[in-house]
Short mmCIF file of C-alpha atoms in Angstrom, two decimals:
data_model
loop_
_atom_site.label_atom_id
_atom_site.label_comp_id
_atom_site.label_asym_id
_atom_site.label_seq_id
_atom_site.Cartn_x
_atom_site.Cartn_y
_atom_site.Cartn_z
CA MET A 1 -2.74 -2.53 3.53
CA LYS A 2 -1.40 -2.69 2.83
CA LYS A 3 -1.01 -2.46 4.41
CA GLN A 4 0.41 1.02 4.98
CA LEU A 5 1.93 1.48 5.46
CA LEU A 6 5.09 3.62 7.61
CA THR A 7 7.41 4.05 10.85
CA ALA A 8 7.58 8.30 11.27
CA VAL A 9 8.84 9.92 13.65
CA MET A 10 8.18 13.04 15.20
CA VAL A 11 10.81 15.02 17.06
CA CYS A 12 10.93 15.40 20.53
CA SER A 13 7.82 15.15 23.17
CA ALA A 14 5.65 14.69 19.96
CA LEU A 15 7.96 11.20 19.50
CA VAL A 16 5.39 8.94 20.42
CA THR A 17 2.15 10.37 18.65
CA VAL A 18 2.45 9.70 14.97
CA ALA A 19 3.38 6.35 13.05
CA GLN A 20 2.73 6.13 9.46
CA ASP A 21 3.56 9.95 9.35
CA SER A 22 6.96 12.06 8.06
CA ILE A 23 8.50 13.30 11.06
CA GLN A 24 7.12 16.48 12.35
CA PRO A 25 9.44 19.82 13.66
CA ALA A 26 8.84 20.72 17.70
CA THR A 27 6.61 23.82 16.45
CA SER A 28 3.57 25.38 18.61
CA LYS A 29 0.79 23.15 17.17
CA VAL A 30 2.06 19.47 16.71
CA PRO A 31 -0.81 16.92 15.36
CA PHE A 32 -1.40 14.19 17.71
CA GLU A 33 -0.12 15.98 20.99
CA GLY A 34 -0.56 14.19 24.32
CA MET A 35 -2.08 10.64 22.05
CA ASN A 36 -0.27 7.79 22.84
CA LEU A 37 -1.09 5.74 19.68
CA THR A 38 1.73 2.71 20.12
CA TRP A 39 -1.75 0.20 20.84
CA ILE A 40 -3.13 0.88 17.32
CA ASN A 41 -2.63 -1.94 15.14
CA GLY A 42 -0.52 -1.16 12.21
CA GLN A 43 1.25 1.74 14.30
CA ASN A 44 4.65 0.93 15.62
CA ARG A 45 4.36 -0.02 19.07
CA GLN A 46 7.55 1.56 20.96
CA SER A 47 7.30 4.45 23.01
CA SER A 48 10.66 5.94 21.96
CA SER A 49 13.63 5.56 19.97
CA PRO A 50 16.85 5.89 21.49
CA LEU A 51 19.08 6.30 18.26
CA SER A 52 18.67 10.31 18.01
CA LEU A 53 21.12 13.00 17.24
CA THR A 54 20.89 16.35 18.50
CA ASP A 55 22.33 19.87 17.60
CA LYS A 56 24.23 21.58 20.63
CA ASN A 57 20.61 23.39 21.09
CA GLY A 58 18.93 20.08 21.45
CA GLU A 59 17.27 19.72 18.22
CA THR A 60 16.89 16.42 16.99
CA ILE A 61 18.81 16.21 13.63
CA LEU A 62 18.38 12.59 12.76
CA THR A 63 16.29 8.98 14.32
CA ALA A 64 17.80 5.89 13.48
CA THR A 65 16.71 2.51 12.98
CA VAL A 66 17.46 -1.00 13.06
CA LEU A 67 14.91 -3.88 12.41
CA THR A 68 15.88 -7.66 12.10
CA ASP A 69 12.69 -9.70 11.57
CA VAL A 70 13.18 -14.07 11.49
CA TYR A 71 10.31 -16.69 11.25
CA PHE A 72 9.69 -20.23 11.06
CA ASN A 73 6.51 -21.43 9.54
CA TYR A 74 5.35 -24.68 9.35
CA ASN A 75 2.63 -25.45 7.05
CA PHE A 76 1.12 -28.99 7.95
CA ALA A 77 1.03 -29.96 3.82
CA ARG A 78 4.58 -30.19 4.19
CA PRO A 79 5.10 -29.01 0.44
CA LYS A 80 8.05 -30.40 -0.90
CA ASP A 81 9.38 -27.31 -2.53
CA ASN A 82 9.50 -25.56 0.95
CA THR A 83 7.40 -23.09 -1.01
CA GLN A 84 4.42 -20.84 1.23
CA THR A 85 1.75 -19.16 -1.39
CA ILE A 86 -0.55 -16.93 -1.40
CA SER A 87 1.34 -14.78 1.73
CA ALA A 88 3.16 -11.83 0.71
CA SER A 89 3.79 -12.20 5.04
CA THR A 90 5.20 -15.50 4.62
CA GLY A 91 7.60 -16.96 2.01
CA ARG A 92 9.00 -20.71 2.92
CA THR A 93 7.54 -23.27 4.95
CA ASN A 94 9.48 -25.39 7.52
CA GLU A 95 12.81 -24.17 7.27
CA PHE A 96 14.05 -20.49 9.02
CA THR A 97 13.81 -17.46 7.05
CA ILE A 98 14.90 -13.48 7.72
CA ASN A 99 12.04 -12.25 6.28
CA GLN A 100 13.40 -8.16 6.80
CA ALA A 101 16.41 -6.67 7.71
CA SER A 102 16.08 -3.07 7.41
CA ILE A 103 18.11 0.20 9.09
CA GLY A 104 16.75 3.77 8.47
CA ILE A 105 17.38 7.02 8.88
CA GLU A 106 14.66 9.77 9.35
CA SER A 107 15.06 13.53 9.80
CA ASN A 108 13.17 16.96 9.36
CA TYR A 109 16.00 19.37 10.74
CA LYS A 110 15.34 23.05 9.58
CA ASN A 111 12.19 22.01 7.92
CA VAL A 112 13.75 20.05 5.60
CA ILE A 113 12.33 16.87 5.09
CA GLY A 114 14.67 13.14 4.38
CA ARG A 115 14.66 10.02 4.79
CA LEU A 116 16.10 6.51 3.87
CA TRP A 117 14.99 2.57 4.60
CA LEU A 118 17.78 0.55 3.14
CA GLN A 119 15.67 -3.41 3.61
CA THR A 120 16.59 -6.85 2.37
CA GLY A 121 15.19 -10.31 3.44
CA ASN A 122 12.37 -13.17 2.28
CA MET A 123 9.50 -10.72 1.89
CA LEU A 124 10.97 -8.05 -0.41
CA HIS A 125 10.89 -10.93 -3.60
CA ILE A 126 7.49 -11.97 -2.57
CA VAL A 127 6.26 -8.29 -3.13
CA GLN A 128 8.44 -7.02 -5.52
CA GLU A 129 7.95 -10.01 -7.85
CA ALA A 130 4.16 -8.67 -8.12
CA ASP A 131 4.76 -5.54 -10.05
CA GLY A 132 4.28 -6.03 -13.60
CA SER A 133 5.01 -2.75 -14.98
CA VAL A 134 8.71 -2.96 -14.49
CA ALA A 135 7.88 -4.77 -18.08
CA ARG A 136 7.38 -1.34 -19.67
CA GLY A 137 10.33 -0.20 -21.72
CA ARG A 138 13.87 0.13 -20.63
CA ASN A 139 15.71 1.55 -17.60
CA THR A 140 12.79 0.15 -15.41
CA GLY A 141 13.29 -2.68 -13.11
CA THR A 142 13.31 -4.09 -9.11
CA GLY A 143 17.13 -4.02 -9.43
CA ASP A 144 17.39 0.38 -9.19
CA LEU A 145 15.44 0.11 -6.10
CA LYS A 146 14.66 -3.75 -4.65
CA PHE A 147 17.06 -2.70 -1.73
CA ILE A 148 15.45 0.71 -0.97
CA ARG A 149 12.14 0.44 1.20
CA GLU A 150 11.13 4.19 1.21
CA ALA A 151 13.24 7.11 0.01
CA ALA A 152 11.69 10.51 -0.07
CA ALA A 153 12.80 13.93 0.41
CA GLY A 154 10.45 17.09 1.05
CA TYR A 155 10.06 20.05 3.04
CA HIS A 156 7.65 21.12 6.15
CA PHE A 157 5.28 24.20 5.92
CA ASN A 158 4.32 25.70 9.26
CA VAL A 159 0.68 26.12 8.03
CA ALA A 160 -2.30 25.18 10.73
CA TYR A 161 -0.85 21.98 11.72
CA GLY A 162 1.21 21.30 9.54
CA LEU A 163 1.36 20.63 5.52
CA ASN A 164 4.24 18.17 4.04
CA LEU A 165 4.90 17.89 0.75
CA GLU A 166 6.84 14.94 -0.24
CA ALA A 167 8.65 12.87 -3.43
CA GLY A 168 10.11 9.50 -3.42
CA ILE A 169 9.16 6.18 -2.92
CA PHE A 170 6.58 5.30 0.03
CA MET A 171 5.21 2.18 1.89
CA SER A 172 1.63 1.79 0.89
CA TYR A 173 -1.72 4.24 1.93
CA ILE A 174 -3.96 1.59 1.49
CA GLY A 175 -5.70 -0.91 4.06
CA LEU A 176 -5.27 -0.89 7.64
CA GLU A 177 -2.07 -3.15 8.54
CA SER A 178 1.67 -2.29 7.81
CA TYR A 179 4.37 -3.64 5.62
CA VAL A 180 6.42 -4.33 8.84
CA LEU A 181 4.94 -7.13 10.51
CA GLN A 182 6.84 -5.94 13.98
CA GLU A 183 3.60 -2.92 13.86
CA ASN A 184 0.68 -5.33 13.35
CA TRP A 185 -1.39 -7.25 15.97
CA SER A 186 -0.41 -10.69 13.86
CA TYR A 187 1.63 -11.95 11.63
CA GLN A 188 0.10 -13.23 8.79
CA ARG A 189 -1.29 -9.86 7.22
CA SER A 190 -5.33 -10.30 6.63
CA MET A 191 -5.97 -10.95 2.83
CA VAL A 192 -7.34 -7.21 2.11
CA CYS A 193 -4.06 -6.26 3.15
CA GLU A 194 -2.12 -8.70 1.21
CA PHE A 195 -4.20 -8.31 -2.06
CA THR A 196 -3.28 -4.56 -1.70
CA PRO A 197 -0.30 -2.14 -2.41
CA PHE A 198 2.96 -2.12 0.00
CA TYR A 199 4.84 0.82 -1.83
CA PHE A 200 3.92 3.72 -3.71
CA GLN A 201 6.44 5.50 -6.09
CA GLY A 202 5.19 9.47 -6.98
CA ALA A 203 4.69 12.26 -4.75
CA ARG A 204 2.20 13.94 -1.47
CA LEU A 205 0.93 16.17 0.18
CA GLN A 206 -0.17 15.82 3.94
CA PHE A 207 -1.54 18.96 5.41
CA TYR A 208 -2.91 18.57 9.05
CA PRO A 209 -5.79 20.75 9.47
CA SER A 210 -6.18 20.18 13.35
CA LYS A 211 -4.48 18.80 16.02
CA LYS A 212 -6.88 15.74 15.41
CA TYR A 213 -7.07 15.13 11.26
CA LYS A 214 -4.47 14.22 8.76
CA THR A 215 -5.65 14.25 4.65
CA GLU A 216 -3.60 12.98 1.92
CA LEU A 217 -3.42 13.73 -1.66
CA TRP A 218 -0.86 11.41 -4.08
CA LEU A 219 0.19 11.52 -7.42
CA LEU A 220 1.12 7.39 -8.31
CA ASN A 221 2.58 6.03 -10.97
CA GLY A 222 0.15 3.29 -10.50
CA TRP A 223 -1.03 0.37 -8.00
CA GLN A 224 2.27 -1.15 -6.80
CA SER A 225 4.35 0.28 -9.49
CA TYR A 226 8.20 1.40 -9.54
CA ASN A 227 6.31 2.85 -13.75
CA SER A 228 3.31 3.67 -14.82
CA TRP A 229 1.84 0.94 -17.03
CA SER A 230 0.09 3.80 -19.02
CA ARG A 231 0.95 7.35 -20.45
CA ASN A 232 -1.92 8.38 -17.17
CA ILE A 233 -1.13 8.87 -13.51
CA GLY A 234 -3.04 7.57 -10.62
CA PHE A 235 -4.78 9.45 -7.97
CA GLY A 236 -5.02 9.15 -4.22
CA ASN A 237 -6.31 10.22 -0.90
CA SER A 238 -6.08 9.47 3.23
CA ASN A 239 -7.94 10.10 5.51
CA TYR A 240 -7.35 10.15 10.02
CA TYR A 241 -8.99 11.40 12.16
CA ARG A 242 -7.93 10.73 16.24
CA PRO A 243 -11.23 12.33 18.41
CA SER A 244 -9.21 10.85 21.27
CA GLU A 245 -6.13 8.69 22.24
CA ASN A 246 -8.61 5.58 22.00
CA VAL A 247 -9.95 5.82 18.50
CA GLN A 248 -8.80 6.21 14.62
CA LEU A 249 -11.01 5.99 12.28
CA VAL A 250 -8.91 5.93 8.75
CA ALA A 251 -10.94 6.14 4.91
CA ASN A 252 -8.35 5.80 1.52
CA PHE A 253 -9.41 5.82 -1.63
CA TYR A 254 -8.04 5.02 -5.33
CA TYR A 255 -8.06 5.55 -8.42
CA GLY A 256 -6.13 5.08 -11.41
CA ASN A 257 -5.10 2.83 -14.81
CA ASP A 258 -3.00 -0.18 -14.16
CA THR A 259 -3.78 -3.09 -16.59
CA HIS A 260 -2.02 -4.34 -20.08
CA ILE A 261 -3.39 -5.64 -23.09
CA ALA A 262 -0.77 -9.09 -23.55
CA GLY A 263 0.91 -8.54 -26.85
CA SER A 264 -0.72 -5.69 -28.05
CA GLU A 265 0.54 -2.17 -29.05
CA ARG A 266 -2.42 0.05 -28.08
CA LEU A 267 -2.69 0.92 -23.84
CA SER A 268 -5.52 -0.53 -21.90
CA LYS A 269 -8.18 1.85 -20.48
CA VAL A 270 -9.11 -0.24 -18.31
CA ARG A 271 -9.17 1.84 -14.82
CA ARG A 272 -9.19 0.68 -11.29
CA PHE A 273 -10.95 2.19 -7.84
CA HIS A 274 -10.35 1.30 -4.85
CA HIS A 275 -11.26 2.64 -0.69
CA ASP A 276 -10.73 0.94 2.75
CA ASN A 277 -12.03 2.07 5.58
CA SER A 278 -11.18 1.13 9.36
CA ILE A 279 -12.19 1.54 12.98
CA VAL A 280 -9.50 0.53 15.73
CA ALA A 281 -10.66 1.58 18.87
CA ARG A 282 -9.64 0.35 22.65
CA TYR A 283 -12.04 0.36 24.85
CA TYR A 284 -10.34 -0.62 27.87
CA ARG A 285 -7.13 0.50 29.89
CA ASN A 286 -5.79 -0.51 33.23
CA PRO A 287 -1.93 0.38 33.01
CA GLY A 288 -0.59 -0.64 36.25
CA SER A 289 -2.64 -4.05 36.48
CA LYS A 290 -0.81 -7.54 36.74
CA GLY A 291 -3.66 -8.70 34.43
CA ILE A 292 -5.60 -7.27 31.80
CA THR A 293 -4.08 -3.88 31.13
CA GLN A 294 -5.58 -3.05 27.43
CA ALA A 295 -8.62 -4.25 25.33
CA ALA A 296 -8.60 -3.39 22.10
CA PHE A 297 -10.51 -4.34 18.10
CA SER A 298 -9.69 -3.25 14.97
CA LEU A 299 -12.51 -3.22 11.82
CA ASN A 300 -10.89 -2.93 8.04
CA ASN A 301 -13.43 -3.07 5.06
CA HIS A 302 -12.40 -2.52 1.34
CA TYR A 303 -14.09 -2.70 -1.76
CA GLY A 304 -12.27 -2.16 -5.39
CA PHE A 305 -13.61 -2.88 -8.95
CA GLN A 306 -11.75 -2.59 -12.63
CA ALA A 307 -13.26 -1.14 -15.33
CA GLY A 308 -13.02 -0.24 -19.16
CA ASP A 309 -11.84 -1.44 -22.11
CA GLY A 310 -14.63 -4.53 -22.08
CA VAL A 311 -14.17 -5.54 -18.20
CA LYS A 312 -17.13 -5.11 -16.56
CA ALA A 313 -16.88 -3.93 -12.95
CA LYS A 314 -19.41 -6.96 -12.38
CA ASP A 315 -17.39 -9.16 -13.19
CA ASN A 316 -14.01 -7.58 -11.48
CA TYR A 317 -14.71 -6.45 -7.96
CA MET A 318 -12.90 -7.10 -4.53
CA THR A 319 -14.77 -6.75 -1.05
CA GLY A 320 -13.07 -7.97 1.64
CA SER A 321 -12.92 -7.45 5.61
CA SER A 322 -10.33 -7.98 8.86
CA LEU A 323 -11.90 -7.89 12.32
CA ALA A 324 -9.45 -8.63 15.32
CA HIS A 325 -9.39 -8.09 19.48
CA ARG A 326 -6.56 -7.63 20.80
CA VAL A 327 -5.63 -7.80 24.89
CA TRP A 328 -2.46 -7.21 26.68
CA PHE A 329 -1.44 -8.30 30.26
CA ASN A 330 0.64 -7.79 32.62
CA LYS A 331 1.57 -4.22 32.15
CA ASN A 332 1.69 -4.94 27.61
CA LYS A 333 4.35 -7.60 28.21
CA LEU A 334 2.58 -10.52 27.13
CA ALA A 335 -0.60 -9.77 24.11
CA LEU A 336 -3.56 -12.44 22.67
CA THR A 337 -4.71 -11.85 19.07
CA LEU A 338 -7.48 -13.72 17.60
CA ARG A 339 -8.32 -12.20 13.93
CA GLY A 340 -11.46 -13.43 11.31
CA ASP A 341 -10.94 -12.40 7.41
CA TYR A 342 -12.79 -12.71 4.24
CA VAL A 343 -11.66 -11.59 0.69
CA THR A 344 -13.89 -12.70 -2.06
CA ASN A 345 -12.46 -11.46 -5.94
CA PRO A 346 -14.34 -12.08 -9.00
CA GLY A 347 -11.94 -12.18 -12.18
CA GLY A 348 -9.13 -12.90 -9.25
CA TYR A 349 -7.80 -9.41 -10.73
CA LEU A 350 -5.69 -8.92 -6.86
CA ALA A 351 -5.20 -12.28 -6.35
CA PHE A 352 -2.35 -14.31 -6.23
CA ALA A 353 -1.19 -17.08 -8.81
CA PRO A 354 -0.99 -20.02 -6.06
CA ALA A 355 1.61 -21.01 -9.45
CA ALA A 356 3.93 -20.22 -12.30
CA PRO A 357 1.43 -20.22 -15.32
CA SER A 358 1.76 -23.53 -17.45
CA ALA A 359 0.56 -25.14 -20.52
CA GLN A 360 -1.70 -26.79 -18.92
CA PRO A 361 -4.37 -25.27 -16.47
CA ASN A 362 -4.04 -25.75 -12.78
CA ALA A 363 -7.53 -26.38 -10.60
CA TYR A 364 -7.62 -22.77 -9.87
CA ASP A 365 -6.66 -21.60 -13.25
CA LYS A 366 -9.70 -23.73 -14.23
CA ALA A 367 -12.13 -22.33 -11.93
CA ILE A 368 -11.55 -18.53 -12.36
CA ALA A 369 -11.83 -19.88 -16.21
CA SER A 370 -14.85 -20.80 -16.07
CA GLY A 371 -16.03 -17.83 -14.43
CA LYS A 372 -16.93 -19.02 -10.44
CA SER A 373 -15.46 -16.53 -8.15
CA LEU A 374 -12.65 -16.70 -5.51
CA LYS A 375 -13.77 -17.12 -2.13
CA MET A 376 -11.64 -17.05 0.61
CA THR A 377 -11.46 -16.88 4.59
CA GLN A 378 -8.54 -16.92 7.62
CA LEU A 379 -9.07 -17.42 11.38
CA SER A 380 -5.50 -16.84 12.94
CA ALA A 381 -4.39 -16.96 16.59
CA THR A 382 -1.62 -15.00 17.96
CA PHE A 383 0.17 -14.80 21.19
CA ASP A 384 3.22 -12.58 21.63
CA VAL A 385 5.44 -11.61 24.40
CA MET A 386 6.93 -9.00 24.21
CA PRO A 387 9.74 -8.38 27.01
CA SER A 388 10.74 -4.55 26.16
CA ASP A 389 9.65 -2.40 23.63
CA TYR A 390 12.42 -3.39 21.11
CA VAL A 391 11.89 -7.29 21.14
CA THR A 392 8.95 -9.04 20.00
CA PHE A 393 8.59 -13.15 20.19
CA ARG A 394 5.04 -14.52 18.27
CA MET A 395 3.50 -17.44 18.13
CA GLU A 396 0.65 -17.79 15.95
CA PHE A 397 -1.57 -20.03 14.21
CA ALA A 398 -3.33 -19.78 10.64
CA HIS A 399 -6.33 -21.20 9.28
CA ARG A 400 -7.56 -20.55 6.03
CA ASN A 401 -9.74 -21.94 3.24
CA ALA A 402 -11.05 -21.80 -0.28
CA ASN A 403 -13.76 -22.47 -2.15
CA VAL A 404 -11.46 -23.52 -4.92
CA PRO A 405 -8.18 -25.47 -5.14
CA TYR A 406 -6.09 -22.64 -3.91
CA PHE A 407 -2.86 -23.58 -1.63
CA ALA A 408 -0.60 -25.63 -1.87
CA GLY A 409 -0.47 -29.63 -1.10
CA SER A 410 2.37 -31.59 -0.65
CA GLY A 411 3.25 -32.00 -3.93
CA GLY A 412 4.36 -27.95 -3.40
CA THR A 413 3.84 -25.52 -6.97
CA THR A 414 7.15 -25.81 -8.58
CA SER A 415 8.02 -28.88 -10.01
CA GLN A 416 7.39 -32.93 -10.19
CA THR A 417 10.75 -32.67 -7.69
CA GLY A 418 10.45 -29.51 -6.25
CA PHE A 419 13.02 -27.80 -8.05
CA THR A 420 13.36 -25.43 -10.43
CA SER A 421 16.79 -26.73 -11.71
CA ASP A 422 15.17 -30.15 -12.80
CA PRO A 423 12.82 -30.15 -16.16
CA VAL A 424 9.13 -30.18 -15.43
CA ASP A 425 7.43 -33.35 -16.46
CA PRO A 426 4.84 -31.90 -19.68
CA ASP A 427 1.62 -33.77 -17.34
CA TRP A 428 2.68 -32.35 -14.11
CA LEU A 429 0.47 -29.83 -12.32
CA PRO A 430 1.09 -27.55 -9.07
CA ASP A 431 -0.80 -29.96 -6.08
CA LEU A 432 -3.58 -26.95 -5.14
CA VAL A 433 -6.01 -27.59 -2.15
CA LYS A 434 -9.03 -25.96 -0.36
CA THR A 435 -7.50 -26.02 3.29
CA GLU A 436 -4.44 -24.99 4.78
CA ASN A 437 -3.32 -24.59 8.45
CA ARG A 438 -0.10 -23.54 9.73
CA LEU A 439 1.99 -22.58 13.21
CA ILE A 440 3.73 -19.70 12.70
CA LEU A 441 7.36 -18.66 15.29
CA ALA A 442 9.12 -15.55 15.09
CA VAL A 443 11.42 -13.12 16.83
CA ASN A 444 11.91 -9.71 15.64
CA PHE A 445 14.30 -6.60 16.97
CA ARG A 446 13.32 -3.36 16.45
CA LEU A 447 15.87 -0.57 17.82
#
């Protein structure tokens, strides 16, 4: 979601009110002013940013952020290659892994928007390896941009409650959950957010016609792609409505040309459409309590398809939903989240490949080729310990199930030995199973 997403800071008194938007200047009209949105799924939970530089008049010049996220993911199947499959949140099992290390600066000094986030870590490679657009032409490739999480330049216009025009690389607006796992209620993202983009390259226009509503128009190179799949650009639209501090309603749309006909000079005419909507609502709040201090839920629904050039929407679509419930305790220093989600993807055009392609079709390849639709469910329970705004200790149990062999079994998905450096036995096939159980321990630091 995707999801979606990312950290943006409003200056001065508006700092805590907006996430995933550009920095806003201190004007007489500030969108979402007075709303503390740090409880929302997919938003930064920090109420302030200590790394700010101001000029002699007290106006913020720039804000800096440092982030480190480390996890230990125990897969009960114990794959021999230590490779976690079907996840963009975790890529390794049974070992300590730096998932994300990132530093960034953001500014809207004198209405000029500037943003640069640098990154490295395991999650970077998982996400970028899914970008097939870098095979089109030369002067492309993730090598050009791989360590840039987000970079943009633009200008803020004092129109209504704000109008921002920006171009660059952005975190995706599709989906509810964020690319930054610290911002989500769960560590392993829902699968509807895992199967949708994490970044876009293009330009966007953000407009705040009122204090409680934001709409965005996007021109994009494509569906999670640095480069374009064809001569056509993609189009996007995102809408946020917050009638009060306790409710957020979101509707997102995407339309573009995002496929390639293997071995053909002819550009594909397949068009992709995707829509997601969500509601996040806090129905209880008692900040001074030593017991339950907050309770909220989030519901994120997805529908999409691709069609054209002989591809039929009825055979190539995606539907899914994710429902999460979170309860905070002890003045928001402890929290428990329960989540259930499902996704079905006939044709598998968005689903992760469980293993590298080979001459012999594996169990998943055979199932999809026979016309069987992928159906997957996921249940998770997450317990967070948050002694301060700057650190989170997280423990999570996740169970997943699919109607076809889809997850890594004990034999792994790399080779018969588990090493890429060894010749692969021509008779070897990846070990795929229908169920998976994992225990994730994580700690993240953010300043």
